[in-house]
Amino acid sequence: LRDLLAQPQAVADTVAGMRSFPPPQGRATAFRHIVLTGIGSSLHALYPLLLRLVRAGHTALMIETGELVHAQSALLDERTLLVAVSQSGRSAEMVQLLDLITGLPSRPFVVGVTNTADSPLALRSDALVPLLAGPEFSVSCKTYLSTLVALEWLGGALCGDDLDAVIKELDHAAPILEDYLVRWHTHVAQLTGQFTRLRHLFLLGRGASLAAAGTGALIIKESTRFHAEGMSSPAFRHGPLEMVGLGFFAIVFSGAPATAALNETLVRDIRTAGGCAALVHADSDLSPFRLPPAPTRLLPVLEMLPVQMVSLALAAIAGREPGRFERATKITVVA
């Protein structure tokens, strides 16, 4: 809970740091392709950047770090821009990747995004984007939001955007987060009443909202030991729709205006089939899922807030302290 409530300050510190450190030298056009890599929430956070680069006409790939090391390392050469994200900067897979790059006859240009200034990723990258989010107790929350913000800035830098304008929009994040989180107790109380008979939880969305769907399901499993599954809204219709019934709840992210109507239809169809569903949107029926107005680039940041409230509610129902590890550790050191 302390980490959750510290998110506005962490994001403000990340944005403040962008004013002082230089963007990576060169544009995305200088490379044949761009490989985005991370694992867990760090990988999910890269999805909005992937879409941003593709829209700008670049060939971008998003590959889990373990798969990049063991199955797709042929992509790594001097024509590759590698954006590597790891909040600790020293997870087992990331260290393996850095060791692999060191031994290559021609190596990619590495942009490291990390919260740990003395980590292998920070020290061995060609360019560094520091998160400056401060220490974190357990599952990714403030470091995840700071990563999303940092990657928005990085996307602007790689695509030649006006970075002052980007930072001006990102400045809105901290006060919006503060306003939502000050009512955390009310949000959790309302959700606890919704989830007392919950058996199946799905997080669904399209486009950049897939970052929240993927990370949201991950942190719910980590922080509450409750099984949650994140996937795209269309993928849900290809099979998992059969699970809808009593004890079923879907969190559906409205997302970008171009596909919002499709997600609204999905909510109605789930309810018609006998399940429960809530739309994460400015006009949501439930206040915890109601997002405040904000610049479009901040939507992936704001979409995580309702999921965090869900994690607190499920932990309360189970009588657990949310976010305390029993088997895992903050830094995964075994690949």
GROMACS .gro file of C-alpha atoms in nm:
model
  335
    1LEU     CA    1   0.000   0.000   0.000
    2ARG     CA    2   0.286   0.237   0.075
    3ASP     CA    3   0.426   0.173  -0.273
    4LEU     CA    4   0.087   0.234  -0.433
    5LEU     CA    5   0.038   0.563  -0.253
    6ALA     CA    6   0.392   0.670  -0.346
    7GLN     CA    7   0.319   0.639  -0.719
    8PRO     CA    8   0.239   1.008  -0.785
    9GLN     CA    9   0.575   1.117  -0.643
   10ALA     CA   10   0.761   0.839  -0.826
   11VAL     CA   11   0.610   0.940  -1.159
   12ALA     CA   12   0.679   1.308  -1.088
   13ASP     CA   13   1.044   1.222  -1.018
   14THR     CA   14   1.069   1.025  -1.343
   15VAL     CA   15   0.928   1.314  -1.545
   16ALA     CA   16   1.155   1.562  -1.367
   17GLY     CA   17   1.455   1.347  -1.460
   18MET     CA   18   1.366   1.370  -1.828
   19ARG     CA   19   1.441   1.741  -1.820
   20SER     CA   20   1.802   1.676  -1.720
   21PHE     CA   21   1.921   1.369  -1.911
   22PRO     CA   22   1.981   1.372  -2.287
   23PRO     CA   23   1.781   1.153  -2.526
   24PRO     CA   24   1.966   0.866  -2.697
   25GLN     CA   25   2.174   0.980  -2.992
   26GLY     CA   26   2.025   0.903  -3.332
   27ARG     CA   27   1.676   0.831  -3.453
   28ALA     CA   28   1.503   0.501  -3.506
   29THR     CA   29   1.554   0.544  -3.880
   30ALA     CA   30   1.926   0.476  -3.835
   31PHE     CA   31   1.857   0.105  -3.764
   32ARG     CA   32   1.720  -0.184  -3.969
   33HIS     CA   33   1.488  -0.284  -3.686
   34ILE     CA   34   1.418  -0.215  -3.323
   35VAL     CA   35   1.397  -0.497  -3.070
   36LEU     CA   36   1.211  -0.427  -2.748
   37THR     CA   37   1.279  -0.669  -2.465
   38GLY     CA   38   1.194  -0.728  -2.103
   39ILE     CA   39   1.022  -0.991  -1.893
   40GLY     CA   40   0.708  -0.980  -1.679
   41SER     CA   41   0.569  -0.631  -1.631
   42SER     CA   42   0.875  -0.482  -1.802
   43LEU     CA   43   0.777  -0.662  -2.123
   44HIS     CA   44   0.411  -0.560  -2.104
   45ALA     CA   45   0.512  -0.197  -2.050
   46LEU     CA   46   0.682  -0.200  -2.391
   47TYR     CA   47   0.364  -0.263  -2.588
   48PRO     CA   48   0.252   0.101  -2.620
   49LEU     CA   49   0.602   0.188  -2.743
   50LEU     CA   50   0.584  -0.095  -2.998
   51LEU     CA   51   0.260   0.049  -3.137
   52ARG     CA   52   0.408   0.399  -3.141
   53LEU     CA   53   0.708   0.284  -3.344
   54VAL     CA   54   0.500   0.081  -3.588
   55ARG     CA   55   0.268   0.375  -3.649
   56ALA     CA   56   0.575   0.583  -3.733
   57GLY     CA   57   0.677   0.329  -3.998
   58HIS     CA   58   0.954   0.144  -3.813
   59THR     CA   59   1.007  -0.230  -3.799
   60ALA     CA   60   0.979  -0.307  -3.428
   61LEU     CA   61   0.967  -0.643  -3.250
   62MET     CA   62   0.876  -0.713  -2.888
   63ILE     CA   63   1.046  -1.027  -2.754
   64GLU     CA   64   1.064  -1.168  -2.403
   65THR     CA   65   1.426  -1.156  -2.285
   66GLY     CA   66   1.460  -1.528  -2.219
   67GLU     CA   67   1.335  -1.605  -2.571
   68LEU     CA   68   1.563  -1.342  -2.719
   69VAL     CA   69   1.867  -1.502  -2.554
   70HIS     CA   70   1.791  -1.865  -2.634
   71ALA     CA   71   1.581  -1.859  -2.952
   72GLN     CA   72   1.605  -1.527  -3.137
   73SER     CA   73   1.955  -1.392  -3.079
   74ALA     CA   74   2.017  -1.384  -3.457
   75LEU     CA   75   1.831  -1.051  -3.453
   76LEU     CA   76   2.111  -0.888  -3.255
   77ASP     CA   77   2.373  -0.714  -3.469
   78GLU     CA   78   2.501  -0.364  -3.543
   79ARG     CA   79   2.187  -0.282  -3.743
   80THR     CA   80   1.966  -0.338  -3.437
   81LEU     CA   81   1.849  -0.088  -3.181
   82LEU     CA   82   1.782  -0.283  -2.862
   83VAL     CA   83   1.558  -0.127  -2.597
   84ALA     CA   84   1.605  -0.334  -2.282
   85VAL     CA   85   1.376  -0.277  -1.982
   86SER     CA   86   1.439  -0.421  -1.636
   87GLN     CA   87   1.336  -0.244  -1.319
   88SER     CA   88   1.615  -0.410  -1.120
   89GLY     CA   89   1.856  -0.415  -1.415
   90ARG     CA   90   2.001  -0.740  -1.285
   91SER     CA   91   1.744  -1.015  -1.341
   92ALA     CA   92   1.892  -1.343  -1.459
   93GLU     CA   93   1.766  -1.315  -1.817
   94MET     CA   94   1.883  -0.956  -1.857
   95VAL     CA   95   2.234  -1.040  -1.735
   96GLN     CA   96   2.243  -1.334  -1.978
   97LEU     CA   97   2.144  -1.100  -2.261
   98LEU     CA   98   2.415  -0.850  -2.172
   99ASP     CA   99   2.673  -1.127  -2.157
  100LEU     CA  100   2.557  -1.256  -2.495
  101ILE     CA  101   2.586  -0.912  -2.655
  102THR     CA  102   2.939  -0.870  -2.520
  103GLY     CA  103   3.052  -1.180  -2.707
  104LEU     CA  104   2.899  -1.091  -3.044
  105PRO     CA  105   3.127  -0.993  -3.337
  106SER     CA  106   2.891  -0.701  -3.407
  107ARG     CA  107   2.665  -0.578  -3.132
  108PRO     CA  108   2.340  -0.380  -3.123
  109PHE     CA  109   2.310  -0.030  -2.979
  110VAL     CA  110   2.154  -0.080  -2.635
  111VAL     CA  111   1.918   0.164  -2.466
  112GLY     CA  112   1.870   0.051  -2.107
  113VAL     CA  113   1.563   0.148  -1.903
  114THR     CA  114   1.604   0.067  -1.534
  115ASN     CA  115   1.540   0.191  -1.182
  116THR     CA  116   1.879   0.082  -1.049
  117ALA     CA  117   2.171   0.311  -1.134
  118ASP     CA  118   2.446   0.064  -1.042
  119SER     CA  119   2.289  -0.241  -1.210
  120PRO     CA  120   2.452  -0.436  -1.495
  121LEU     CA  121   2.193  -0.297  -1.737
  122ALA     CA  122   2.265   0.063  -1.636
  123LEU     CA  123   2.641   0.018  -1.650
  124ARG     CA  124   2.656  -0.178  -1.976
  125SER     CA  125   2.404   0.014  -2.189
  126ASP     CA  126   2.511   0.257  -2.461
  127ALA     CA  127   2.238   0.497  -2.351
  128LEU     CA  128   2.048   0.499  -2.022
  129VAL     CA  129   1.694   0.604  -1.933
  130PRO     CA  130   1.684   0.607  -1.549
  131LEU     CA  131   1.345   0.571  -1.385
  132LEU     CA  132   1.434   0.746  -1.056
  133ALA     CA  133   1.124   0.591  -0.895
  134GLY     CA  134   1.290   0.505  -0.562
  135PRO     CA  135   1.297   0.167  -0.383
  136GLU     CA  136   0.999  -0.066  -0.413
  137PHE     CA  137   0.883  -0.324  -0.161
  138SER     CA  138   0.731  -0.597  -0.373
  139VAL     CA  139   0.533  -0.636  -0.697
  140SER     CA  140   0.578  -0.373  -0.965
  141CYS     CA  141   0.355  -0.070  -0.916
  142LYS     CA  142   0.534   0.264  -0.900
  143THR     CA  143   0.826   0.134  -1.107
  144TYR     CA  144   0.579   0.005  -1.367
  145LEU     CA  145   0.404   0.342  -1.398
  146SER     CA  146   0.741   0.517  -1.414
  147THR     CA  147   0.848   0.276  -1.689
  148LEU     CA  148   0.538   0.360  -1.895
  149VAL     CA  149   0.613   0.731  -1.858
  150ALA     CA  150   0.980   0.687  -1.945
  151LEU     CA  151   0.895   0.483  -2.255
  152GLU     CA  152   0.654   0.753  -2.373
  153TRP     CA  153   0.945   0.996  -2.356
  154LEU     CA  154   1.176   0.750  -2.529
  155GLY     CA  155   0.923   0.692  -2.807
  156GLY     CA  156   0.907   1.065  -2.863
  157ALA     CA  157   1.285   1.085  -2.878
  158LEU     CA  158   1.319   0.797  -3.125
  159CYS     CA  159   1.046   0.932  -3.352
  160GLY     CA  160   1.164   1.292  -3.349
  161ASP     CA  161   0.876   1.442  -3.149
  162ASP     CA  162   0.892   1.772  -2.965
  163LEU     CA  163   1.016   1.642  -2.628
  164ASP     CA  164   0.917   1.958  -2.443
  165ALA     CA  165   0.559   1.900  -2.556
  166VAL     CA  166   0.578   1.534  -2.453
  167ILE     CA  167   0.705   1.624  -2.105
  168LYS     CA  168   0.435   1.889  -2.069
  169GLU     CA  169   0.168   1.623  -2.119
  170LEU     CA  170   0.344   1.374  -1.890
  171ASP     CA  171   0.347   1.640  -1.617
  172HIS     CA  172  -0.029   1.586  -1.581
  173ALA     CA  173   0.021   1.230  -1.458
  174ALA     CA  174   0.121   1.289  -1.095
  175PRO     CA  175  -0.174   1.511  -0.990
  176ILE     CA  176  -0.423   1.282  -1.167
  177LEU     CA  177  -0.279   0.979  -0.986
  178GLU     CA  178  -0.291   1.166  -0.657
  179ASP     CA  179  -0.657   1.254  -0.702
  180TYR     CA  180  -0.754   0.893  -0.773
  181LEU     CA  181  -0.546   0.735  -0.497
  182VAL     CA  182  -0.665   0.965  -0.223
  183ARG     CA  183  -0.994   0.771  -0.245
  184TRP     CA  184  -0.832   0.428  -0.239
  185HIS     CA  185  -1.021   0.310   0.070
  186THR     CA  186  -1.359   0.384  -0.089
  187HIS     CA  187  -1.255   0.212  -0.412
  188VAL     CA  188  -1.143  -0.103  -0.230
  189ALA     CA  189  -1.456  -0.118  -0.014
  190GLN     CA  190  -1.679  -0.104  -0.323
  191LEU     CA  191  -1.480  -0.371  -0.506
  192THR     CA  192  -1.472  -0.603  -0.206
  193GLY     CA  193  -1.851  -0.621  -0.223
  194GLN     CA  194  -1.831  -0.709  -0.593
  195PHE     CA  195  -1.581  -0.992  -0.560
  196THR     CA  196  -1.693  -1.199  -0.261
  197ARG     CA  197  -1.799  -1.492  -0.486
  198LEU     CA  198  -1.542  -1.444  -0.759
  199ARG     CA  199  -1.399  -1.755  -0.926
  200HIS     CA  200  -1.265  -1.636  -1.263
  201LEU     CA  201  -1.114  -1.296  -1.340
  202PHE     CA  202  -1.021  -1.179  -1.689
  203LEU     CA  203  -0.860  -0.851  -1.798
  204LEU     CA  204  -0.938  -0.767  -2.160
  205GLY     CA  205  -0.851  -0.489  -2.402
  206ARG     CA  206  -0.709  -0.388  -2.738
  207GLY     CA  207  -0.416  -0.182  -2.859
  208ALA     CA  208  -0.214  -0.007  -2.589
  209SER     CA  209  -0.457  -0.138  -2.325
  210LEU     CA  210  -0.298  -0.481  -2.363
  211ALA     CA  211  -0.019  -0.347  -2.141
  212ALA     CA  212  -0.265  -0.311  -1.853
  213ALA     CA  213  -0.433  -0.643  -1.931
  214GLY     CA  214  -0.103  -0.831  -1.921
  215THR     CA  215   0.055  -0.655  -1.625
  216GLY     CA  216  -0.274  -0.644  -1.437
  217ALA     CA  217  -0.320  -1.021  -1.452
  218LEU     CA  218   0.042  -1.069  -1.350
  219ILE     CA  219   0.033  -0.846  -1.042
  220ILE     CA  220  -0.301  -0.989  -0.926
  221LYS     CA  221  -0.150  -1.338  -0.929
  222GLU     CA  222   0.165  -1.213  -0.757
  223SER     CA  223   0.004  -0.995  -0.494
  224THR     CA  224  -0.310  -1.194  -0.405
  225ARG     CA  225  -0.250  -1.554  -0.527
  226PHE     CA  226  -0.579  -1.526  -0.715
  227HIS     CA  227  -0.574  -1.654  -1.072
  228ALA     CA  228  -0.634  -1.382  -1.329
  229GLU     CA  229  -0.587  -1.396  -1.704
  230GLY     CA  230  -0.506  -1.107  -1.935
  231MET     CA  231  -0.567  -1.123  -2.309
  232SER     CA  232  -0.700  -0.929  -2.604
  233SER     CA  233  -1.075  -0.876  -2.632
  234PRO     CA  234  -1.095  -1.060  -2.967
  235ALA     CA  235  -0.892  -1.354  -2.832
  236PHE     CA  236  -1.140  -1.386  -2.546
  237ARG     CA  237  -1.419  -1.453  -2.795
  238HIS     CA  238  -1.218  -1.742  -2.940
  239GLY     CA  239  -1.284  -1.993  -2.663
  240PRO     CA  240  -1.264  -1.834  -2.314
  241LEU     CA  241  -1.611  -1.682  -2.366
  242GLU     CA  242  -1.741  -2.029  -2.276
  243MET     CA  243  -1.631  -1.971  -1.915
  244VAL     CA  244  -1.880  -1.689  -1.860
  245GLY     CA  245  -2.130  -1.760  -1.585
  246LEU     CA  246  -2.168  -1.733  -1.209
  247GLY     CA  247  -1.848  -1.625  -1.036
  248PHE     CA  248  -1.708  -1.475  -1.355
  249PHE     CA  249  -1.587  -1.113  -1.378
  250ALA     CA  250  -1.420  -0.936  -1.669
  251ILE     CA  251  -1.241  -0.604  -1.646
  252VAL     CA  252  -1.260  -0.461  -1.999
  253PHE     CA  253  -1.048  -0.159  -2.090
  254SER     CA  254  -1.235   0.078  -2.319
  255GLY     CA  255  -0.905   0.199  -2.466
  256ALA     CA  256  -0.860   0.407  -2.778
  257PRO     CA  257  -1.172   0.563  -2.935
  258ALA     CA  258  -1.125   0.367  -3.260
  259THR     CA  259  -1.204   0.034  -3.089
  260ALA     CA  260  -1.396   0.149  -2.779
  261ALA     CA  261  -1.733   0.046  -2.925
  262LEU     CA  262  -1.606  -0.311  -2.977
  263ASN     CA  263  -1.506  -0.334  -2.611
  264GLU     CA  264  -1.840  -0.190  -2.497
  265THR     CA  265  -2.017  -0.458  -2.701
  266LEU     CA  266  -1.805  -0.723  -2.531
  267VAL     CA  267  -1.915  -0.600  -2.187
  268ARG     CA  268  -2.279  -0.624  -2.291
  269ASP     CA  269  -2.231  -0.973  -2.434
  270ILE     CA  270  -2.065  -1.100  -2.115
  271ARG     CA  271  -2.349  -0.962  -1.904
  272THR     CA  272  -2.608  -1.117  -2.136
  273ALA     CA  273  -2.432  -1.454  -2.101
  274GLY     CA  274  -2.471  -1.439  -1.722
  275GLY     CA  275  -2.132  -1.304  -1.618
  276CYS     CA  276  -2.023  -0.975  -1.464
  277ALA     CA  277  -1.815  -0.719  -1.651
  278ALA     CA  278  -1.701  -0.363  -1.592
  279LEU     CA  279  -1.575  -0.116  -1.848
  280VAL     CA  280  -1.267   0.086  -1.751
  281HIS     CA  281  -1.373   0.419  -1.892
  282ALA     CA  282  -1.449   0.780  -1.799
  283ASP     CA  283  -1.819   0.691  -1.758
  284SER     CA  284  -1.789   0.350  -1.591
  285ASP     CA  285  -2.079   0.223  -1.378
  286LEU     CA  286  -1.842   0.158  -1.086
  287SER     CA  287  -1.637   0.448  -0.951
  288PRO     CA  288  -1.311   0.245  -0.908
  289PHE     CA  289  -1.316   0.180  -1.285
  290ARG     CA  290  -1.392   0.541  -1.374
  291LEU     CA  291  -1.088   0.709  -1.529
  292PRO     CA  292  -1.032   1.084  -1.503
  293PRO     CA  293  -0.980   1.290  -1.819
  294ALA     CA  294  -0.615   1.298  -1.928
  295PRO     CA  295  -0.393   1.321  -2.237
  296THR     CA  296  -0.417   1.007  -2.453
  297ARG     CA  297  -0.053   0.914  -2.393
  298LEU     CA  298  -0.132   0.873  -2.020
  299LEU     CA  299  -0.408   0.616  -2.071
  300PRO     CA  300  -0.183   0.308  -2.012
  301VAL     CA  301  -0.073   0.467  -1.683
  302LEU     CA  302  -0.425   0.540  -1.560
  303GLU     CA  303  -0.560   0.199  -1.663
  304MET     CA  304  -0.344   0.033  -1.399
  305LEU     CA  305  -0.509   0.216  -1.110
  306PRO     CA  306  -0.836   0.016  -1.106
  307VAL     CA  307  -0.636  -0.307  -1.131
  308GLN     CA  308  -0.433  -0.208  -0.827
  309MET     CA  309  -0.754  -0.145  -0.633
  310VAL     CA  310  -0.877  -0.490  -0.739
  311SER     CA  311  -0.558  -0.644  -0.602
  312LEU     CA  312  -0.616  -0.477  -0.264
  313ALA     CA  313  -0.978  -0.593  -0.257
  314LEU     CA  314  -0.893  -0.955  -0.341
  315ALA     CA  315  -0.617  -0.960  -0.080
  316ALA     CA  316  -0.860  -0.828   0.180
  317ILE     CA  317  -1.114  -1.098   0.095
  318ALA     CA  318  -0.843  -1.366   0.123
  319GLY     CA  319  -0.703  -1.221   0.447
  320ARG     CA  320  -0.359  -1.167   0.293
  321GLU     CA  321  -0.114  -0.883   0.299
  322PRO     CA  322  -0.112  -0.772  -0.064
  323GLY     CA  323   0.223  -0.796  -0.239
  324ARG     CA  324   0.416  -1.001   0.018
  325PHE     CA  325   0.608  -1.277  -0.161
  326GLU     CA  326   0.604  -1.632  -0.025
  327ARG     CA  327   0.793  -1.811  -0.306
  328ALA     CA  328   0.917  -1.549  -0.548
  329THR     CA  329   1.159  -1.264  -0.484
  330LYS     CA  330   1.172  -0.904  -0.603
  331ILE     CA  331   1.467  -0.986  -0.831
  332THR     CA  332   1.453  -1.319  -1.016
  333VAL     CA  333   1.806  -1.457  -1.023
  334VAL     CA  334   1.738  -1.801  -1.176
  335ALA     CA  335   1.662  -1.805  -1.549
   0.00000   0.00000   0.00000
